[in-house]
Coordinates of C-alpha atoms in Angstrom, one line a residue:
Chain D
X1 CA 143.5 54.9 105.2
X2 CA 146.4 52.6 104.2
X3 CA 146.6 49.1 105.5
X4 CA 150.0 49.9 107.2
X5 CA 148.3 52.8 109.1
X6 CA 145.4 50.7 110.1
X7 CA 147.7 47.9 111.4
X8 CA 149.7 50.7 113.3
X9 CA 146.6 52.1 114.9
X10 CA 145.4 48.6 115.9
X11 CA 148.7 48.1 117.6
X12 CA 148.5 51.5 119.4
X13 CA 145.0 50.6 120.7
X14 CA 146.0 47.1 121.6
X15 CA 148.9 48.5 123.7
X16 CA 146.3 50.2 126.0
X17 CA 144.7 46.8 126.5
X18 CA 148.0 45.2 127.2
X19 CA 148.9 48.0 129.7
X20 CA 145.5 47.4 131.4
X21 CA 146.2 43.6 131.7
X22 CA 149.7 44.3 133.1
X23 CA 148.2 46.8 135.6
X24 CA 145.8 44.1 136.7
X25 CA 148.7 41.7 137.4
X26 CA 150.4 44.3 139.5
X27 CA 147.2 45.2 141.4
X28 CA 147.6 44.3 145.1
X29 CA 144.2 45.6 146.1
X30 CA 145.4 49.0 147.1
X31 CA 143.7 52.4 147.0
X32 CA 144.6 55.5 145.1
X33 CA 142.9 58.8 146.1
X34 CA 140.4 56.6 148.0
X35 CA 139.5 54.6 145.0
X36 CA 140.4 50.8 144.5
X37 CA 143.2 50.5 142.0
X38 CA 141.2 47.7 140.4
X39 CA 138.6 50.2 139.3
X40 CA 140.9 53.1 138.5
X41 CA 143.3 51.5 135.9
X42 CA 140.4 50.3 133.7
X43 CA 138.7 53.6 134.0
X44 CA 141.8 55.3 132.8
X45 CA 142.1 52.9 129.9
X46 CA 138.5 53.7 128.9
X47 CA 139.3 57.3 128.8
X48 CA 142.5 56.8 126.9
X49 CA 140.7 54.7 124.3
X50 CA 138.1 57.4 123.9
X51 CA 140.8 60.0 123.3
X52 CA 142.6 57.7 120.8
X53 CA 139.4 57.1 118.9
X54 CA 138.9 60.9 118.7
X55 CA 142.5 61.3 117.4
X56 CA 142.0 58.4 115.0
X57 CA 138.7 59.9 113.7
X58 CA 140.4 63.3 113.2
X59 CA 143.3 62.0 111.3
X60 CA 142.4 58.7 109.6
X61 CA 138.6 58.2 109.2
X62 CA 138.2 60.0 105.9
X63 CA 141.7 59.5 104.6
X64 CA 141.8 57.8 101.2
X65 CA 138.2 58.4 100.5
X66 CA 137.5 59.8 97.1
Chain X
X1 CA 108.6 44.6 149.4
X2 CA 107.8 47.4 147.0
X3 CA 105.0 49.6 148.2
X4 CA 102.5 51.4 145.9
X5 CA 104.9 54.3 145.3
X6 CA 107.5 51.9 143.7
X7 CA 104.8 50.2 141.8
X8 CA 103.5 53.5 140.5
X9 CA 106.9 54.5 139.3
X10 CA 107.2 51.3 137.3
X11 CA 103.7 51.6 135.8
X12 CA 104.5 55.2 134.8
X13 CA 107.7 54.2 133.2
X14 CA 106.1 51.5 131.1
X15 CA 103.2 53.9 130.1
X16 CA 105.8 56.6 129.1
X17 CA 107.6 54.0 127.0
X18 CA 104.4 53.0 125.2
X19 CA 103.5 56.6 124.6
X20 CA 106.9 57.4 123.3
X21 CA 106.8 54.5 121.0
X22 CA 103.4 55.6 119.7
X23 CA 104.7 59.1 119.1
X24 CA 107.8 57.9 117.3
X25 CA 105.7 55.6 115.1
X26 CA 103.9 58.6 113.6
X27 CA 106.9 59.2 111.4
X28 CA 107.1 55.6 110.3
X29 CA 106.5 54.5 106.7
X30 CA 105.0 51.2 105.8
X31 CA 108.0 49.7 104.1
X32 CA 110.5 47.1 105.1
X33 CA 113.5 49.5 105.0
X34 CA 111.8 51.8 107.4
X35 CA 110.6 49.1 109.7
X36 CA 113.9 47.2 109.9
X37 CA 116.5 50.0 109.6
X38 CA 114.6 53.3 110.1
X39 CA 115.2 54.4 106.6
X40 CA 118.9 54.6 107.3
X41 CA 118.3 57.9 109.0
X42 CA 119.4 57.8 112.7
X43 CA 121.4 60.9 113.7
X44 CA 124.5 60.9 116.0
X45 CA 122.8 61.2 119.3
X46 CA 120.0 58.6 118.6
X47 CA 122.5 56.2 117.0
X48 CA 124.8 56.4 120.0
X49 CA 122.0 56.0 122.5
X50 CA 120.6 53.0 120.7
X51 CA 124.0 51.4 120.2
X52 CA 124.7 51.8 123.9
X53 CA 121.2 50.9 125.2
X54 CA 121.1 47.8 122.9
X55 CA 124.4 46.5 124.1
X56 CA 123.7 47.1 127.8
X57 CA 121.2 44.4 128.7
X58 CA 119.8 42.5 131.7
X59 CA 123.3 41.1 131.9
X60 CA 124.7 44.6 132.6
X61 CA 122.5 45.1 135.6
X62 CA 122.2 41.6 137.1
X63 CA 124.9 39.5 135.6
X64 CA 127.6 42.2 136.2
X65 CA 126.6 42.7 139.8
X66 CA 126.4 39.0 140.5
X67 CA 129.8 38.3 138.9
X68 CA 131.3 41.2 140.8
X69 CA 129.8 39.9 144.1
X70 CA 131.6 36.6 143.5
X71 CA 134.9 37.8 141.8
X72 CA 135.5 41.3 143.1
X73 CA 136.3 44.8 141.7
X74 CA 138.6 43.4 139.0
X75 CA 135.6 42.2 137.1
X76 CA 135.0 45.9 136.2
X77 CA 138.2 46.0 134.1
X78 CA 137.5 42.8 132.3
X79 CA 134.1 44.1 131.2
X80 CA 134.9 47.8 130.5
X81 CA 138.2 47.6 128.7
X82 CA 137.0 44.9 126.1
X83 CA 133.6 46.6 125.6
X84 CA 135.3 50.0 125.0
X85 CA 137.8 48.4 122.6
X86 CA 134.9 47.0 120.7
X87 CA 133.8 50.5 119.6
X88 CA 136.7 50.4 117.1
X89 CA 134.5 48.1 115.1
X90 CA 132.2 51.1 114.4
X91 CA 135.0 52.1 112.0
X92 CA 136.4 48.8 111.1
X93 CA 133.1 47.1 110.3
X94 CA 130.4 49.8 110.8
X95 CA 131.7 52.2 108.2
X96 CA 131.9 49.7 105.4
X97 CA 128.6 48.1 106.3
X98 CA 126.9 51.4 106.3
X99 CA 128.3 52.3 102.8
X100 CA 127.4 48.9 101.3
X101 CA 124.0 49.0 102.9
X102 CA 123.3 52.4 101.5
X103 CA 124.6 51.6 98.1
X104 CA 123.1 48.1 97.6
X105 CA 120.1 48.0 99.9
X106 CA 121.2 45.4 102.4
X107 CA 119.2 45.2 105.6
X108 CA 120.5 42.2 107.3
X109 CA 124.0 40.9 108.1
X110 CA 123.7 37.6 106.1
X111 CA 122.5 39.6 103.0
X112 CA 125.7 41.5 103.1
X113 CA 128.0 38.6 103.6
X114 CA 126.2 36.5 101.0
X115 CA 126.3 39.6 98.6
X116 CA 129.9 40.1 98.8
X117 CA 131.0 36.6 98.5
X118 CA 128.3 35.2 96.1
X119 CA 127.7 32.3 98.5
X120 CA 124.3 31.0 99.5
X121 CA 125.9 28.5 101.8
X122 CA 127.9 31.2 103.7
X123 CA 124.8 33.4 103.9
X124 CA 122.8 30.5 105.3
X125 CA 125.6 29.7 107.8
X126 CA 125.6 33.3 109.0
X127 CA 121.9 33.2 109.4
X128 CA 121.9 30.0 111.4
X129 CA 124.7 31.1 113.7
X130 CA 123.1 34.5 114.4
X131 CA 119.6 33.1 115.0
X132 CA 120.7 30.2 117.1
X133 CA 122.9 32.2 119.3
X134 CA 120.7 35.2 119.6
X135 CA 117.5 33.4 120.7
X136 CA 118.9 32.3 124.2
X137 CA 120.1 35.9 124.7
X138 CA 116.6 37.2 123.9
X139 CA 115.2 34.8 126.5
X140 CA 117.7 36.1 129.1
X141 CA 116.1 39.5 128.9
X142 CA 112.8 38.1 129.9
X143 CA 114.5 36.1 132.7
X144 CA 115.9 39.5 133.9
X145 CA 112.5 41.0 134.0
X146 CA 111.2 38.1 135.9
X147 CA 114.1 38.2 138.5
X148 CA 113.6 41.9 139.0
X149 CA 110.0 41.8 139.7
X150 CA 110.1 38.8 141.9
X151 CA 112.9 40.1 144.1
X152 CA 111.6 43.7 144.4
X153 CA 108.1 42.4 145.4
X154 CA 109.4 39.7 147.7
X155 CA 107.8 37.1 145.5
X156 CA 104.3 38.9 145.6
X157 CA 104.5 39.2 141.9
X158 CA 105.9 36.0 140.4
X159 CA 108.9 35.6 138.0
X160 CA 106.6 34.4 135.3
X161 CA 104.4 37.6 135.4
X162 CA 107.5 39.8 135.2
X163 CA 108.7 37.9 132.1
X164 CA 105.3 38.1 130.5
X165 CA 105.0 41.9 131.1
X166 CA 108.3 42.6 129.7
X167 CA 107.6 40.6 126.6
X168 CA 104.2 42.1 125.9
X169 CA 105.4 45.7 126.2
X170 CA 108.3 45.1 123.9
X171 CA 106.2 43.4 121.3
X172 CA 103.7 46.2 121.4
X173 CA 106.0 49.1 120.5
X174 CA 108.2 47.1 118.1
X175 CA 105.1 46.2 116.1
X176 CA 104.0 49.8 116.1
X177 CA 107.1 51.3 114.4
X178 CA 110.0 48.9 114.1
X179 CA 113.6 50.3 114.3
X180 CA 112.3 53.9 114.5
X181 CA 110.4 53.3 117.8
X182 CA 113.0 51.0 118.9
X183 CA 115.7 53.6 118.6
X184 CA 113.6 56.4 120.1
X185 CA 112.7 54.5 123.1
X186 CA 116.3 53.5 123.5
X187 CA 117.1 57.2 124.1
X188 CA 114.6 57.2 127.1
X189 CA 115.9 53.8 128.3
X190 CA 119.5 54.8 128.0
X191 CA 119.0 58.0 130.0
X192 CA 117.0 56.1 132.6
X193 CA 119.8 53.5 132.9
X194 CA 122.4 56.2 133.6
X195 CA 120.3 58.1 136.1
X196 CA 119.1 55.1 138.0
X197 CA 122.6 53.5 138.2
X198 CA 124.2 56.7 139.5
X199 CA 121.3 57.1 142.0
X200 CA 121.5 53.4 143.0
X201 CA 125.3 53.6 143.8
X202 CA 124.7 56.8 145.8
X203 CA 121.9 55.4 147.9
X204 CA 123.7 52.1 148.6
X205 CA 126.8 53.8 149.5
X206 CA 124.8 56.2 151.8
X207 CA 123.2 53.1 153.4
X208 CA 126.6 51.6 154.1
X209 CA 127.9 54.7 155.8
X210 CA 129.4 56.4 152.7
X211 CA 131.6 55.6 149.7
X212 CA 134.9 55.6 151.7
X213 CA 133.7 53.4 154.5
X214 CA 132.1 50.9 152.1
X215 CA 135.4 50.5 150.3
X216 CA 137.3 50.2 153.5
X217 CA 134.9 47.5 154.9
X218 CA 135.4 45.4 151.7
X219 CA 139.2 45.9 152.0
X220 CA 139.1 44.8 155.6
X221 CA 136.6 42.0 155.5
X222 CA 136.9 40.7 152.0
X223 CA 140.5 41.4 150.8
X224 CA 140.1 38.8 148.1
X225 CA 137.6 40.9 146.3
X226 CA 139.9 44.0 146.0
X227 CA 143.0 43.0 143.9
X228 CA 143.7 41.4 140.6
X229 CA 144.8 38.1 142.2
X230 CA 141.6 36.3 141.1
X231 CA 142.2 37.0 137.4
X232 CA 145.2 35.6 135.7
X233 CA 146.3 37.5 132.7
X234 CA 145.0 34.8 130.4
X235 CA 141.5 35.4 131.7
X236 CA 141.8 39.2 131.1
X237 CA 143.0 38.6 127.6
X238 CA 140.3 36.0 127.0
X239 CA 137.5 38.3 128.0
X240 CA 138.8 41.3 126.2
X241 CA 139.1 39.2 123.0
X242 CA 135.6 37.8 123.6
X243 CA 133.9 41.2 124.0
X244 CA 135.9 42.8 121.2
X245 CA 135.0 40.0 118.7
X246 CA 131.6 39.1 119.9
X247 CA 129.8 42.5 120.4
X248 CA 129.9 43.7 116.9
X249 CA 128.7 40.4 115.6
X250 CA 125.5 40.7 117.6
X251 CA 123.0 41.0 114.8
X252 CA 121.1 43.8 116.7
X253 CA 124.3 45.9 116.8
X254 CA 125.3 45.0 113.2
X255 CA 121.9 46.2 112.0
X256 CA 122.4 49.5 113.6
X257 CA 125.4 50.2 111.3
X258 CA 122.9 50.2 108.5
X259 CA 120.6 52.6 110.2
X260 CA 123.1 55.5 110.7
X261 CA 122.3 58.6 108.9
X262 CA 125.9 59.3 107.9
X263 CA 129.4 58.3 108.8
X264 CA 129.6 61.2 111.3
X265 CA 127.0 59.5 113.4
X266 CA 129.2 56.3 113.6
X267 CA 132.3 58.4 114.2
X268 CA 130.9 60.3 117.1
X269 CA 129.4 57.0 118.6
X270 CA 132.9 55.5 118.5
X271 CA 134.4 58.3 120.5
X272 CA 131.6 58.5 123.1
X273 CA 131.2 54.8 123.6
X274 CA 134.2 54.1 126.0
X275 CA 133.1 57.1 128.1
X276 CA 129.7 55.6 128.8
X277 CA 131.0 52.2 129.2
X278 CA 133.7 53.4 131.7
X279 CA 131.2 55.1 133.9
X280 CA 128.1 53.0 133.7
X281 CA 129.8 49.7 134.2
X282 CA 131.3 50.8 137.5
X283 CA 127.8 51.0 139.1
X284 CA 126.8 47.4 139.1
X285 CA 130.3 46.2 140.0
X286 CA 130.5 48.6 143.1
X287 CA 127.0 47.5 144.2
X288 CA 127.8 43.7 143.5
X289 CA 131.0 43.8 145.6
X290 CA 129.3 45.9 148.4
X291 CA 126.6 43.2 148.5
X292 CA 129.1 41.0 150.4
X293 CA 128.6 43.4 153.4
X294 CA 124.8 43.5 153.5
X295 CA 123.9 40.2 151.9
X296 CA 126.8 37.7 152.6
X297 CA 126.7 34.1 151.4
X298 CA 124.6 34.2 148.3
X299 CA 124.8 31.4 145.8
X300 CA 125.3 32.0 142.0
X301 CA 121.6 32.3 141.4
X302 CA 121.1 34.5 144.4
X303 CA 124.0 36.7 143.5
X304 CA 122.5 37.5 140.0
X305 CA 119.8 39.3 142.0
X306 CA 122.2 41.1 144.4
X307 CA 121.6 44.5 142.6
X308 CA 117.9 44.8 143.0
X309 CA 118.2 43.2 146.5
X310 CA 120.8 45.8 147.6
X311 CA 118.6 48.7 146.4
X312 CA 115.6 47.2 148.2
X313 CA 117.7 46.9 151.3
X314 CA 119.1 50.4 151.4
X315 CA 116.6 52.5 149.2
X316 CA 113.3 54.1 149.6
X317 CA 110.4 52.6 147.7
X318 CA 110.5 55.4 145.1
X319 CA 114.2 54.6 144.3
X320 CA 113.5 50.9 144.3
X321 CA 110.8 51.4 141.7
X322 CA 113.1 53.7 139.7
X323 CA 115.9 51.2 139.7
X324 CA 113.6 48.5 138.7
X325 CA 112.5 50.7 135.8
X326 CA 116.2 51.2 134.9
X327 CA 116.8 47.5 134.9
X328 CA 113.7 47.0 132.8
X329 CA 115.0 49.8 130.5
X330 CA 118.3 47.9 130.1
X331 CA 116.8 44.5 129.2
X332 CA 113.9 45.9 127.1
X333 CA 116.3 48.0 124.9
X334 CA 118.2 44.9 124.1
X335 CA 115.3 42.5 123.7
X336 CA 113.4 44.8 121.3
X337 CA 116.4 45.2 119.1
X338 CA 117.0 41.4 119.1
X339 CA 113.4 40.8 118.3
X340 CA 113.4 43.2 115.4
X341 CA 116.7 41.9 113.9
X342 CA 115.7 38.3 114.2
X343 CA 112.4 39.2 112.4
X344 CA 114.3 41.0 109.7
X345 CA 116.7 38.1 109.1
X346 CA 113.9 35.5 109.0
X347 CA 111.9 37.7 106.6
X348 CA 114.7 38.7 104.2
X349 CA 117.0 35.6 104.5
X350 CA 114.3 33.0 104.7
X351 CA 110.8 34.2 103.6
X352 CA 111.8 36.4 100.7
X353 CA 114.6 34.1 99.7
X354 CA 113.0 30.6 99.9
X355 CA 109.3 30.8 100.6
X356 CA 108.1 33.7 98.5
X357 CA 110.9 34.8 96.2
X358 CA 110.1 38.3 94.8
X359 CA 107.5 39.0 97.5
X360 CA 106.3 42.6 97.6
X361 CA 107.5 45.2 100.2
X362 CA 104.0 45.0 101.8
X363 CA 104.3 41.2 102.1
X364 CA 107.8 41.5 103.6
X365 CA 106.4 44.0 106.1
X366 CA 103.5 41.9 107.2
X367 CA 105.8 38.8 107.5
X368 CA 108.2 40.8 109.6
X369 CA 105.4 41.8 112.0
X370 CA 104.0 38.3 112.3
X371 CA 107.5 37.0 113.1
X372 CA 108.0 39.7 115.8
X373 CA 104.9 38.1 117.6
X374 CA 106.1 34.5 117.0
X375 CA 109.7 35.2 118.1
X376 CA 108.6 37.0 121.2
X377 CA 106.4 33.9 122.2
X378 CA 109.4 31.6 121.6
X379 CA 111.7 33.8 123.7
X380 CA 109.2 33.9 126.5
X381 CA 108.8 30.1 126.4
X382 CA 112.6 29.7 126.8
X383 CA 112.7 32.1 129.6
X384 CA 110.2 30.2 131.6
X385 CA 112.9 27.4 131.8
X386 CA 115.3 29.3 134.0
X387 CA 119.1 29.1 133.5
X388 CA 121.4 28.5 136.5
X389 CA 123.3 31.8 136.1
X390 CA 122.9 34.5 133.4
X391 CA 126.6 35.0 133.5
X392 CA 127.5 31.3 132.7
X393 CA 124.8 30.9 130.0
X394 CA 125.9 34.0 128.1
X395 CA 129.7 33.7 128.2
X396 CA 129.5 30.0 127.2
X397 CA 127.1 30.1 124.3
X398 CA 126.0 33.4 122.8
X399 CA 129.1 35.5 122.9
X400 CA 131.5 32.7 121.9
X401 CA 129.3 31.5 119.1
X402 CA 129.0 34.9 117.6
X403 CA 132.7 35.8 118.1
X404 CA 133.5 33.1 115.6
X405 CA 131.8 35.2 112.8
X406 CA 134.2 38.2 113.4
X407 CA 137.3 36.9 111.5
X408 CA 135.2 36.1 108.4
X409 CA 133.4 39.4 108.5
X410 CA 136.5 41.5 108.6
X411 CA 138.1 39.3 105.9
X412 CA 135.1 39.7 103.7
X413 CA 135.2 43.4 104.0
X414 CA 139.0 44.0 103.6
X415 CA 140.7 41.0 102.1
X416 CA 140.3 40.5 98.3
X417 CA 141.5 37.0 98.3
X418 CA 139.1 35.7 100.9
X419 CA 136.8 32.9 99.7
X420 CA 133.4 31.7 100.8
X421 CA 134.9 28.2 101.3
X422 CA 137.5 29.8 103.6
X423 CA 134.8 31.6 105.7
X424 CA 132.7 28.5 106.0
X425 CA 135.7 26.4 107.0
X426 CA 136.7 29.0 109.5
X427 CA 133.4 29.2 111.3
X428 CA 132.8 25.4 111.4
X429 CA 136.4 24.6 112.5
X430 CA 136.3 27.3 115.2
X431 CA 132.9 26.0 116.3
X432 CA 134.2 22.4 116.4
X433 CA 137.1 23.3 118.6
X434 CA 135.0 25.4 120.9
X435 CA 132.4 22.6 121.1
X436 CA 134.9 19.9 121.8
X437 CA 136.6 21.9 124.5
X438 CA 133.2 23.0 126.0
X439 CA 132.3 19.3 126.2
X440 CA 135.6 18.5 127.8
X441 CA 136.5 16.1 124.9
X442 CA 139.5 18.2 124.3
X443 CA 141.1 18.5 127.8
X444 CA 141.3 21.9 129.6
X445 CA 145.1 21.9 129.6
X446 CA 145.0 22.6 126.0
X447 CA 143.5 26.0 126.5
X448 CA 146.6 27.1 128.6
X449 CA 144.5 29.1 131.0
X450 CA 142.6 30.9 128.4
X451 CA 138.8 30.6 127.8
X452 CA 137.9 28.1 125.1
X453 CA 137.1 30.9 122.7
X454 CA 140.8 31.9 122.3
X455 CA 142.0 28.6 120.9
X456 CA 138.9 28.3 118.8
X457 CA 139.5 31.7 117.3
X458 CA 143.2 30.9 116.6
X459 CA 142.1 27.8 114.8
X460 CA 139.3 29.7 113.0
X461 CA 141.6 32.5 111.8
X462 CA 144.3 30.1 110.6
X463 CA 141.8 28.0 108.7
X464 CA 140.3 31.1 107.2
X465 CA 143.7 32.2 105.8
X466 CA 144.9 28.8 104.6
X467 CA 141.7 27.7 102.9
X468 CA 141.2 31.1 101.2
X469 CA 144.8 31.0 99.8
X470 CA 144.1 27.5 98.6
X471 CA 140.6 28.0 97.2
X472 CA 139.9 30.5 94.6
X473 CA 138.1 33.6 95.6
X474 CA 134.6 34.5 94.1
X475 CA 134.5 37.9 95.7
X476 CA 136.3 39.5 92.7
X477 CA 133.6 38.0 90.4
X478 CA 130.6 39.0 92.2
X479 CA 130.8 42.8 92.3
X480 CA 131.4 43.4 88.5
X481 CA 128.6 40.9 87.8
X482 CA 126.3 42.8 90.2
X483 CA 127.2 46.0 88.5
X484 CA 126.6 44.5 85.0
X485 CA 123.3 43.1 86.0
X486 CA 122.2 46.5 87.5
X487 CA 123.4 48.4 84.4
X488 CA 121.5 46.0 82.0
X489 CA 118.3 46.5 84.1
X490 CA 118.8 50.2 83.9
X491 CA 118.5 50.1 87.6
X492 CA 121.5 52.1 88.7
X493 CA 121.3 55.8 89.4
X494 CA 123.8 58.3 90.5
X495 CA 123.2 58.0 94.1
X496 CA 122.9 54.2 94.1
X497 CA 119.3 54.2 95.3
X498 CA 118.3 52.7 92.0
X499 CA 120.4 49.7 92.8
X500 CA 118.9 49.3 96.2
X501 CA 115.4 49.7 95.0
X502 CA 116.1 47.1 92.2
X503 CA 117.4 44.6 94.7
X504 CA 114.5 45.2 97.0
X505 CA 112.0 44.7 94.2
X506 CA 113.8 41.4 93.4
X507 CA 113.3 40.4 97.1
X508 CA 116.8 38.8 96.9
X509 CA 120.0 39.0 98.7
X510 CA 121.5 42.0 97.1
X511 CA 123.4 40.0 94.4
X512 CA 122.3 38.2 91.3
X513 CA 124.6 35.4 90.6
X514 CA 123.1 32.7 88.4

């Protein structure tokens, strides 16, 4: 894994966090499908992070190992 | 008050835990590597379970629910997103730590940091920070046990008795098999946590007339608890940074990186971690917020007990006992790991380094076990002086103190120009800024709405870079010197185990700098 790719991946993962922070700022206490939005957007962020970790581990984990 | 059925559930759980510990210990070997890091042989499922169960503590059950009671649903996001993000450290830090541990025989975090930089001073500083900030956290687990027992028995069993029982049980199974029993019991404890949390949410929702009506009542009667208004973006960023930087620096989590059987175990744990965090953390937050319906007007200390109180209010005695067992599982799975890693650090980084250099593996093992007992006693003593609020105590001392080690750790693993002086300056300057802000000597306005740890980390990272660029790095010197030393002793073999055994025999830090 090159340093450039690592920085790129950290930026991608951080964007999920930034999106979650932004969602919180826009959260007016409403419901979506009966669930408070305050609970839903972090849950989506967790699922997205898990998916991105899976993608990362498939593509980058062993890259550069010899 | 909990009736005999609830008490029986709790007793059965503790008995099952002890029996499982006994069973797991049959595979234990009598050497320090097995006792402290399970011979580096934990598979993916056990590693994931023990990483999760270790990180989810009394704070997860009691502190989360208490904070959610006071702050609302948005607290879930603050906790879940940062903790999920932390799993990336399984790659960023865990993979390199695992490789270095396997190759060079490291067992404790200070050994690795000292070994890579060749600095006794940095190693000692790491040791001090980790021990000083982990001890109070160990004590909060016993505090959690005391709170749970006292509340669920309506004071019939005292807080002190709860704290003592938790401490005794943990000490017994840690002594029996070290990391191996620790990890295997974590599997049971992790499963129990998930099952009880799901059950508790279901039963409390049922008692409030259903999931939808409970949410609707909070929306109608406590609108301030439903939106993101209570949390400015600076707080969100602060907590996410705090969890991401602090969690992997907990020595009990760091030590688990050494214990993985292979990288695949770490890789799978990283993928699964956000899933368990996302689901499990929702339970205490929901119950905490809903506590405002059934138990309005609790003060901060009372709100830390809202989860067991809500279960006692709405559940049967069987469920009450089960939830109490789940809460015990959360706090015991953290405390046992803390106990073990503190013992390993004091054994390897103090006893074998300063008191009895070159001590035998048998001597190290015996010392480690004695220290388990001593540390358990100290933790219990601290617990008997109760803190005002678990939440406040943790966020303002333990997490922040350990987070300051993160920049140096990553730099040591990845940056060739990093110097020990840079790391020491980074940790001390960050600590100074944090301390001055915490004591209000630096006014709050200089934190610009963030927690004190954010400016402290900015200073810490800046100092790390500047001092490392100005001061010469020793890291480049240490590794070749280690290799030469090993080669001259004929200790190196193809799989690197020769190096590890040589270092273990030396009873030293993993490097041999004159």
